[in-house]
């Protein structure tokens, strides 16, 4: 891939159990991600996705765009914005740009129902 | 700054420049090392170190010291180096690990030499607040499933081996898993005195950066040290910026993280 190219779009729909599985696999036990009553008391519509789960989708799209070799992803920076919810499709899109030292940068966004969950995502990959 | 000081030290060693080494040492430096017969020796103060190094440098034709890799954590710099005979055309040299501890002014106040990188890495863990995570196949598979990642190098040992790994490799974002204990302990310790530790919903993760130096595989033990780097107030919210550094059992850098958390706000 070369500067200006879009990476293949990644689409994934977290099922209703996704936040509980991510909490267990990652050790992040904040109840706003797993306990609907707690989340509602906190003023949220229901449980929300972990930011790092959305970031993991951006990382996956970046690794997949490099032939599935995880060694090629050297850096990933994101800002978390909108709150993601389960059972709605996430879309990861990205465009390649020239980086330093022969590396490429990917400008990434992760969105759900037209709202950005991650903005200013930037991956640095070895080609 | 600390990294540059240590690089300068190795360059001075390479030039057999005694004064160039000594100028980086604090007057009360403590220097634990091995002599040329590999007997443990310890010296206190620049004068004692000068006498020892003068003896080493007098025989410097017998070897050279090549810097291989550096791990910088707070005031500590773990240097991986190779001792080589200058005439040797073959071989990789004898690996040594040197743990340098620097003062705020950039002078070295402690030097320790280890023949085993793993012992040097352990020494680093003992000197810092560190959480260790033992990576196994099931934790890698469970994580990859939780993020719907079917890449076979995360699930099948044969696929990982075919790709050049010794065992299942962890997805890069598995860094969030092996860093979790160190980083969240630091976050909670920071919030305990000040803020809404009883309101998890008021603690928002607003930014994240990770960089990876080498992959993590099943069987690895990863150590992570985390610290509060910066606290700024912006728009009624307190932004806390934490940093983490993770290294392998051999004291090699694995990943670095910058974790930005907003406290006290009501939404994004």
Tab-separated table of C-alpha atoms in Angstrom:
chain	number	residue	atom	x	y	z
A	1	UNK	CA	0.000	0.000	0.000
A	2	UNK	CA	1.117	3.560	-0.614
A	3	UNK	CA	0.302	7.091	0.583
A	4	UNK	CA	-3.217	8.123	-0.382
A	5	UNK	CA	-4.563	4.559	-0.372
A	6	UNK	CA	-7.506	3.716	1.848
A	7	UNK	CA	-7.118	0.599	3.969
A	8	UNK	CA	-9.871	-2.029	3.651
A	9	UNK	CA	-12.793	-0.926	5.797
A	10	UNK	CA	-13.371	-3.060	8.876
A	11	UNK	CA	-16.927	-3.561	10.067
A	12	UNK	CA	-17.830	-5.322	13.289
A	13	UNK	CA	-20.951	-5.488	15.415
A	14	UNK	CA	-20.246	-6.078	19.092
A	15	UNK	CA	-22.903	-8.473	20.394
A	16	UNK	CA	-24.663	-7.963	23.718
A	17	UNK	CA	-22.025	-10.007	25.567
A	18	UNK	CA	-19.059	-8.203	24.025
A	19	UNK	CA	-18.419	-5.753	26.852
A	20	UNK	CA	-18.525	-8.502	29.493
A	21	UNK	CA	-16.055	-10.624	27.491
A	22	UNK	CA	-13.751	-7.658	26.940
A	23	UNK	CA	-13.909	-6.765	30.658
A	24	UNK	CA	-12.963	-10.330	31.574
A	25	UNK	CA	-10.197	-10.647	28.980
A	26	UNK	CA	-8.667	-7.262	29.777
A	27	UNK	CA	-9.199	-6.942	33.524
A	28	UNK	CA	-11.031	-3.616	33.146
A	29	UNK	CA	-13.890	-3.971	35.621
A	30	UNK	CA	-15.499	-0.502	35.465
A	31	UNK	CA	-19.236	-1.318	35.866
A	32	UNK	CA	-20.313	1.321	33.312
A	33	UNK	CA	-19.258	-1.309	30.746
A	34	UNK	CA	-20.942	-4.346	32.272
A	35	UNK	CA	-23.771	-3.389	34.634
A	36	UNK	CA	-26.810	-1.831	32.845
A	37	UNK	CA	-28.393	-0.602	36.109
A	38	UNK	CA	-25.176	1.031	37.198
A	39	UNK	CA	-24.727	2.611	33.768
A	40	UNK	CA	-28.281	4.020	33.815
A	41	UNK	CA	-27.834	5.413	37.317
A	42	UNK	CA	-24.731	7.144	35.988
A	43	UNK	CA	-26.869	8.845	33.349
A	44	UNK	CA	-25.914	6.625	30.427
A	45	UNK	CA	-28.387	4.934	28.082
A	46	UNK	CA	-26.956	1.544	29.088
A	47	UNK	CA	-23.573	-0.155	29.142
A	48	UNK	CA	-21.023	1.445	26.871
A	49	UNK	CA	-18.102	-0.038	24.967
A	50	UNK	CA	-14.599	0.161	26.413
A	51	UNK	CA	-12.516	2.796	24.654
A	52	UNK	CA	-9.694	0.283	24.379
A	53	UNK	CA	-12.059	-2.167	22.667
A	54	UNK	CA	-12.725	0.404	19.934
A	55	UNK	CA	-8.997	1.111	19.765
A	56	UNK	CA	-8.380	-2.623	19.372
A	57	UNK	CA	-10.566	-2.536	16.240
A	58	UNK	CA	-8.415	0.284	14.843
A	59	UNK	CA	-5.305	-1.782	15.643
A	60	UNK	CA	-6.822	-4.855	13.993
A	61	UNK	CA	-7.628	-2.912	10.815
A	62	UNK	CA	-4.047	-1.567	10.762
A	63	UNK	CA	-2.479	-5.022	11.221
A	64	UNK	CA	-4.823	-6.574	8.642
A	65	UNK	CA	-3.791	-3.874	6.165
A	66	UNK	CA	-0.174	-5.021	6.664
A	67	UNK	CA	-0.854	-8.618	5.756
A	68	UNK	CA	-1.787	-9.641	9.299
A	69	UNK	CA	1.735	-9.264	10.708
A	70	UNK	CA	1.377	-7.726	14.196
A	71	UNK	CA	5.119	-6.841	14.275
A	72	UNK	CA	4.514	-4.177	11.650
A	73	UNK	CA	2.341	-2.027	13.898
A	74	UNK	CA	4.825	0.189	15.747
A	75	UNK	CA	2.597	2.845	17.291
A	76	UNK	CA	-1.059	3.746	17.611
A	77	UNK	CA	-2.459	6.954	19.107
A	78	UNK	CA	-6.152	7.774	19.470
A	79	UNK	CA	-8.553	10.165	21.127
A	80	UNK	CA	-11.747	8.677	22.512
A	81	UNK	CA	-14.838	10.781	21.895
A	82	UNK	CA	-18.406	9.528	21.506
A	83	UNK	CA	-19.528	6.589	23.617
A	84	UNK	CA	-20.003	3.331	21.765
A	85	UNK	CA	-22.788	0.922	22.559
A	86	UNK	CA	-23.178	-2.819	21.936
A	87	UNK	CA	-25.309	-4.274	19.147
A	88	UNK	CA	-24.581	-1.539	16.643
A	89	UNK	CA	-22.049	-1.829	13.858
A	90	UNK	CA	-18.639	-0.156	14.204
A	91	UNK	CA	-16.785	0.970	11.112
A	92	UNK	CA	-13.029	1.465	11.018
A	93	UNK	CA	-11.653	3.409	8.088
A	94	UNK	CA	-8.206	4.733	7.395
A	95	UNK	CA	-6.060	6.435	4.805
A	96	UNK	CA	-2.333	5.978	4.351
A	97	UNK	CA	0.076	8.865	4.518
A	98	UNK	CA	3.848	9.179	4.293
A	99	UNK	CA	5.699	8.766	7.611
A	100	UNK	CA	9.306	9.010	8.693
A	101	UNK	CA	12.096	6.499	8.161
A	102	UNK	CA	10.259	4.677	5.408
A	103	UNK	CA	7.246	4.010	7.586
A	104	UNK	CA	3.658	4.765	6.683
A	105	UNK	CA	1.057	6.506	8.834
A	106	UNK	CA	-2.620	5.608	8.760
A	107	UNK	CA	-5.167	8.271	9.706
A	108	UNK	CA	-7.921	6.279	11.372
A	109	UNK	CA	-11.452	6.857	12.538
A	110	UNK	CA	-13.809	4.481	14.260
A	111	UNK	CA	-17.480	5.385	13.987
A	112	UNK	CA	-20.852	3.997	14.928
A	113	UNK	CA	-24.176	5.193	13.478
A	114	UNK	CA	-22.495	8.237	11.995
A	115	UNK	CA	-20.803	9.270	15.269
A	116	UNK	CA	-17.079	9.092	15.777
A	117	UNK	CA	-15.919	7.001	18.722
A	118	UNK	CA	-12.283	7.540	17.851
A	119	UNK	CA	-10.964	10.558	16.125
A	120	UNK	CA	-7.450	11.542	15.236
A	121	UNK	CA	-6.378	7.936	15.230
A	122	UNK	CA	-2.874	7.590	13.913
A	123	UNK	CA	-1.085	4.318	13.344
A	124	UNK	CA	2.556	4.010	12.366
A	125	UNK	CA	3.307	0.873	10.389
A	126	UNK	CA	6.351	-0.720	8.879
A	127	UNK	CA	5.814	-1.729	5.281
B	1	UNK	CA	18.671	13.230	29.079
B	2	UNK	CA	19.515	10.043	31.014
B	3	UNK	CA	19.732	8.043	27.798
B	4	UNK	CA	22.194	10.510	26.301
B	5	UNK	CA	24.386	10.404	29.414
B	6	UNK	CA	24.591	6.618	29.254
B	7	UNK	CA	25.345	6.660	25.530
B	8	UNK	CA	28.128	9.167	26.248
B	9	UNK	CA	29.500	6.801	28.883
B	10	UNK	CA	29.750	3.927	26.397
B	11	UNK	CA	31.403	6.178	23.858
B	12	UNK	CA	33.946	7.213	26.496
B	13	UNK	CA	34.554	3.525	27.311
B	14	UNK	CA	35.034	2.885	23.619
B	15	UNK	CA	37.616	5.686	23.346
B	16	UNK	CA	39.341	4.347	26.517
B	17	UNK	CA	38.722	7.858	27.864
B	18	UNK	CA	38.884	7.625	31.664
B	19	UNK	CA	38.092	11.309	32.301
B	20	UNK	CA	35.188	11.075	29.839
B	21	UNK	CA	33.692	8.343	32.035
B	22	UNK	CA	34.432	10.005	35.363
B	23	UNK	CA	32.864	13.338	34.416
B	24	UNK	CA	29.459	11.635	34.391
B	25	UNK	CA	29.800	10.204	37.906
B	26	UNK	CA	28.455	11.775	41.090
B	27	UNK	CA	31.191	12.315	43.723
B	28	UNK	CA	29.622	9.690	46.038
B	29	UNK	CA	28.929	7.159	43.259
B	30	UNK	CA	28.633	3.503	44.227
B	31	UNK	CA	30.010	1.119	41.618
B	32	UNK	CA	29.338	-2.622	41.786
B	33	UNK	CA	31.140	-4.634	39.169
B	34	UNK	CA	33.291	-7.625	38.377
B	35	UNK	CA	37.009	-7.433	37.968
B	36	UNK	CA	38.867	-8.981	35.058
B	37	UNK	CA	38.772	-12.336	36.855
B	38	UNK	CA	34.987	-11.988	37.230
B	39	UNK	CA	35.261	-11.501	40.987
B	40	UNK	CA	32.596	-9.169	42.427
B	41	UNK	CA	33.979	-5.778	43.479
B	42	UNK	CA	32.362	-2.693	44.903
B	43	UNK	CA	33.758	0.826	44.994
B	44	UNK	CA	32.545	3.998	46.695
B	45	UNK	CA	33.308	7.475	45.474
B	46	UNK	CA	34.923	8.728	42.298
B	47	UNK	CA	38.499	8.201	43.588
B	48	UNK	CA	37.989	4.459	44.117
B	49	UNK	CA	36.205	4.085	40.775
B	50	UNK	CA	39.032	5.961	39.062
B	51	UNK	CA	41.619	3.506	40.436
B	52	UNK	CA	39.537	0.513	39.365
B	53	UNK	CA	38.817	1.812	35.851
B	54	UNK	CA	42.406	2.900	35.337
B	55	UNK	CA	43.376	-0.747	35.872
B	56	UNK	CA	40.669	-1.935	33.467
B	57	UNK	CA	41.637	0.615	30.819
B	58	UNK	CA	45.320	-0.328	31.108
B	59	UNK	CA	44.297	-3.750	29.842
B	60	UNK	CA	41.714	-2.420	27.406
B	61	UNK	CA	43.349	-4.053	24.419
B	62	UNK	CA	41.925	-7.283	25.673
B	63	UNK	CA	38.300	-6.354	24.978
B	64	UNK	CA	35.853	-3.753	23.827
B	65	UNK	CA	32.362	-3.023	25.132
B	66	UNK	CA	29.618	-2.654	22.538
B	67	UNK	CA	26.278	-1.084	23.438
B	68	UNK	CA	23.416	-3.200	22.170
B	69	UNK	CA	20.180	-1.822	23.574
B	70	UNK	CA	18.905	0.582	26.246
B	71	UNK	CA	15.840	0.512	28.475
B	72	UNK	CA	15.175	3.839	30.195
B	73	UNK	CA	12.750	3.752	33.139
B	74	UNK	CA	12.587	6.812	35.345
B	75	UNK	CA	16.002	7.348	36.918
B	76	UNK	CA	17.264	3.955	35.784
B	77	UNK	CA	18.883	2.962	32.526
B	78	UNK	CA	19.352	-0.734	31.834
B	79	UNK	CA	22.015	-1.136	29.169
B	80	UNK	CA	22.583	-4.367	27.281
B	81	UNK	CA	26.153	-4.558	26.079
B	82	UNK	CA	28.526	-7.092	24.583
B	83	UNK	CA	32.048	-7.697	25.670
B	84	UNK	CA	34.199	-8.568	22.678
B	85	UNK	CA	37.787	-9.269	21.980
B	86	UNK	CA	38.756	-6.751	19.265
B	87	UNK	CA	40.526	-9.385	17.190
B	88	UNK	CA	37.593	-11.812	17.261
B	89	UNK	CA	35.934	-12.029	13.878
B	90	UNK	CA	33.312	-14.532	14.920
B	91	UNK	CA	30.809	-14.853	17.696
B	92	UNK	CA	28.395	-12.405	19.169
B	93	UNK	CA	30.428	-11.354	22.201
B	94	UNK	CA	29.658	-11.976	25.853
B	95	UNK	CA	26.375	-10.331	26.882
B	96	UNK	CA	26.454	-8.077	29.934
B	97	UNK	CA	23.769	-5.952	31.524
B	98	UNK	CA	24.570	-2.738	33.339
B	99	UNK	CA	22.037	-0.927	35.458
B	100	UNK	CA	22.805	2.775	35.767
B	101	UNK	CA	20.931	4.987	38.230
B	102	UNK	CA	21.132	8.703	37.652
B	103	UNK	CA	20.398	11.762	39.751
B	104	UNK	CA	18.179	14.607	38.593
B	105	UNK	CA	21.306	16.505	37.499
B	106	UNK	CA	22.254	13.657	35.154
B	107	UNK	CA	25.171	12.308	37.186
B	108	UNK	CA	25.417	8.583	37.831
B	109	UNK	CA	25.128	7.672	41.500
B	110	UNK	CA	24.878	3.890	41.134
B	111	UNK	CA	26.267	1.359	38.688
B	112	UNK	CA	25.642	-2.365	38.836
B	113	UNK	CA	27.000	-4.978	36.468
B	114	UNK	CA	25.153	-8.252	35.827
B	115	UNK	CA	26.215	-11.236	33.767
B	116	UNK	CA	22.561	-12.220	33.435
B	117	UNK	CA	20.122	-9.822	31.753
B	118	UNK	CA	17.280	-11.527	33.624
B	119	UNK	CA	18.893	-10.673	36.966
B	120	UNK	CA	19.322	-7.071	35.844
B	121	UNK	CA	15.642	-6.947	34.847
B	122	UNK	CA	14.690	-8.347	38.264
B	123	UNK	CA	16.828	-5.736	39.965
B	124	UNK	CA	14.988	-3.047	38.024
B	125	UNK	CA	11.629	-4.498	39.130
B	126	UNK	CA	12.742	-4.466	42.779
B	127	UNK	CA	13.668	-0.792	42.577
B	128	UNK	CA	10.443	0.412	40.980
B	129	UNK	CA	6.746	-0.119	41.586
B	130	UNK	CA	6.222	-2.881	39.051
B	131	UNK	CA	3.412	-5.260	38.157
B	132	UNK	CA	4.305	-8.469	36.359
B	133	UNK	CA	2.010	-10.329	33.977
B	134	UNK	CA	2.574	-13.918	32.911
B	135	UNK	CA	1.318	-14.308	29.334
B	136	UNK	CA	-0.135	-17.684	28.386
B	137	UNK	CA	-1.941	-19.087	25.379
B	138	UNK	CA	-5.359	-18.922	26.982
B	139	UNK	CA	-5.044	-15.225	27.908
B	140	UNK	CA	-3.998	-14.417	24.321
B	141	UNK	CA	-6.836	-16.444	22.790
B	142	UNK	CA	-9.404	-15.042	25.225
B	143	UNK	CA	-8.328	-11.491	24.401
B	144	UNK	CA	-8.300	-12.069	20.634
B	145	UNK	CA	-11.802	-13.571	20.852
B	146	UNK	CA	-13.039	-10.635	22.923
B	147	UNK	CA	-12.006	-8.222	20.159
B	148	UNK	CA	-13.234	-10.580	17.374
B	149	UNK	CA	-9.746	-10.965	15.917
B	150	UNK	CA	-9.431	-14.261	14.050
B	151	UNK	CA	-5.830	-13.739	12.885
B	152	UNK	CA	-4.426	-17.293	13.165
B	153	UNK	CA	-1.122	-16.159	14.760
B	154	UNK	CA	-3.163	-15.331	17.890
B	155	UNK	CA	-4.977	-18.669	17.949
B	156	UNK	CA	-2.923	-21.480	16.387
B	157	UNK	CA	0.592	-22.305	17.502
B	158	UNK	CA	1.483	-23.747	14.080
B	159	UNK	CA	0.429	-20.514	12.348
B	160	UNK	CA	2.438	-18.429	14.826
B	161	UNK	CA	5.491	-20.653	14.329
B	162	UNK	CA	5.139	-20.424	10.556
B	163	UNK	CA	5.190	-16.625	10.924
B	164	UNK	CA	8.454	-16.797	12.873
B	165	UNK	CA	7.210	-16.700	16.475
B	166	UNK	CA	8.191	-19.222	19.140
B	167	UNK	CA	4.598	-19.568	20.382
B	168	UNK	CA	1.259	-17.769	20.060
B	169	UNK	CA	1.895	-14.056	19.690
B	170	UNK	CA	-0.299	-11.502	21.441
B	171	UNK	CA	-2.156	-8.836	19.439
B	172	UNK	CA	-0.450	-5.445	19.880
B	173	UNK	CA	-3.390	-4.100	21.899
B	174	UNK	CA	-2.810	-6.905	24.430
B	175	UNK	CA	-0.533	-4.216	25.893
B	176	UNK	CA	-3.725	-2.960	27.557
B	177	UNK	CA	-3.892	-6.302	29.375
B	178	UNK	CA	-0.342	-6.699	30.635
B	179	UNK	CA	-0.152	-2.991	31.572
B	180	UNK	CA	-3.555	-2.926	33.282
B	181	UNK	CA	-2.522	-3.662	36.849
B	182	UNK	CA	0.351	-1.174	36.902
B	183	UNK	CA	-1.543	1.622	35.193
B	184	UNK	CA	-4.857	1.344	37.039
B	185	UNK	CA	-3.095	0.986	40.379
B	186	UNK	CA	-1.329	4.248	39.613
B	187	UNK	CA	-4.554	5.918	38.428
B	188	UNK	CA	-6.446	4.884	41.554
B	189	UNK	CA	-3.560	5.860	43.827
B	190	UNK	CA	-3.544	9.291	42.185
B	191	UNK	CA	-7.317	9.699	42.539
B	192	UNK	CA	-7.533	8.281	46.049
B	193	UNK	CA	-6.525	11.521	47.685
B	194	UNK	CA	-8.312	13.899	45.425
B	195	UNK	CA	-11.329	12.907	43.577
B	196	UNK	CA	-14.183	10.791	42.518
B	197	UNK	CA	-12.739	7.388	43.248
B	198	UNK	CA	-16.249	6.332	44.305
B	199	UNK	CA	-17.731	7.462	40.971
B	200	UNK	CA	-16.251	5.310	38.201
B	201	UNK	CA	-18.486	7.088	35.680
B	202	UNK	CA	-16.629	10.365	36.328
B	203	UNK	CA	-13.316	8.827	35.275
B	204	UNK	CA	-13.136	9.005	31.504
B	205	UNK	CA	-10.415	7.529	29.361
B	206	UNK	CA	-10.019	10.245	26.721
B	207	UNK	CA	-6.750	9.431	24.963
B	208	UNK	CA	-4.338	6.586	24.444
B	209	UNK	CA	-1.054	6.079	22.714
B	210	UNK	CA	0.893	2.842	22.593
B	211	UNK	CA	4.154	2.028	20.885
B	212	UNK	CA	5.652	-1.407	20.492
B	213	UNK	CA	9.303	-2.347	20.514
B	214	UNK	CA	8.981	-6.143	20.287
B	215	UNK	CA	6.194	-8.701	20.244
B	216	UNK	CA	4.962	-10.595	23.305
B	217	UNK	CA	4.455	-14.341	23.106
B	218	UNK	CA	2.864	-17.014	25.265
B	219	UNK	CA	5.339	-17.889	28.015
B	220	UNK	CA	6.664	-14.348	28.373
B	221	UNK	CA	6.574	-12.466	31.649
B	222	UNK	CA	6.080	-8.747	31.107
B	223	UNK	CA	6.869	-6.187	33.812
B	224	UNK	CA	5.256	-2.747	33.716
B	225	UNK	CA	6.030	0.403	35.627
B	226	UNK	CA	3.531	3.280	35.482
B	227	UNK	CA	3.675	6.823	36.727
B	228	UNK	CA	1.758	10.118	36.637
B	229	UNK	CA	3.492	12.331	34.095
B	230	UNK	CA	1.344	15.442	33.992
B	231	UNK	CA	-1.848	16.920	35.460
B	232	UNK	CA	-3.556	19.855	33.756
B	233	UNK	CA	-6.957	21.488	34.167
B	234	UNK	CA	-8.883	22.218	31.015
B	235	UNK	CA	-12.518	23.316	30.668
B	236	UNK	CA	-13.438	22.384	34.237
B	237	UNK	CA	-11.974	18.906	33.867
B	238	UNK	CA	-8.746	17.640	35.279
B	239	UNK	CA	-6.675	15.817	32.688
B	240	UNK	CA	-4.235	13.296	34.099
B	241	UNK	CA	-1.567	11.930	31.802
B	242	UNK	CA	-0.016	8.649	32.902
B	243	UNK	CA	2.895	6.873	31.273
B	244	UNK	CA	3.789	3.216	31.299
B	245	UNK	CA	6.813	1.260	30.237
B	246	UNK	CA	6.808	-2.512	29.856
B	247	UNK	CA	9.794	-4.797	29.511
B	248	UNK	CA	10.523	-8.483	29.111
B	249	UNK	CA	12.064	-10.878	31.642
B	250	UNK	CA	15.337	-10.225	29.820
B	251	UNK	CA	15.014	-6.474	30.437
B	252	UNK	CA	14.209	-5.563	26.832
B	253	UNK	CA	11.649	-2.883	26.083
B	254	UNK	CA	8.310	-4.297	24.973
B	255	UNK	CA	5.912	-1.346	24.873
B	256	UNK	CA	5.304	2.182	26.077
B	257	UNK	CA	1.961	3.773	26.819
B	258	UNK	CA	0.523	7.237	27.376
B	259	UNK	CA	-2.871	7.091	29.070
B	260	UNK	CA	-4.947	10.262	29.326
B	261	UNK	CA	-7.787	10.248	31.823
B	262	UNK	CA	-10.289	13.070	32.425
B	263	UNK	CA	-11.740	13.425	35.881
B	264	UNK	CA	-14.744	15.365	37.124
B	265	UNK	CA	-16.519	15.977	33.842
B	266	UNK	CA	-20.031	14.834	33.094
B	267	UNK	CA	-19.672	13.681	29.503
B	268	UNK	CA	-17.544	13.702	26.410
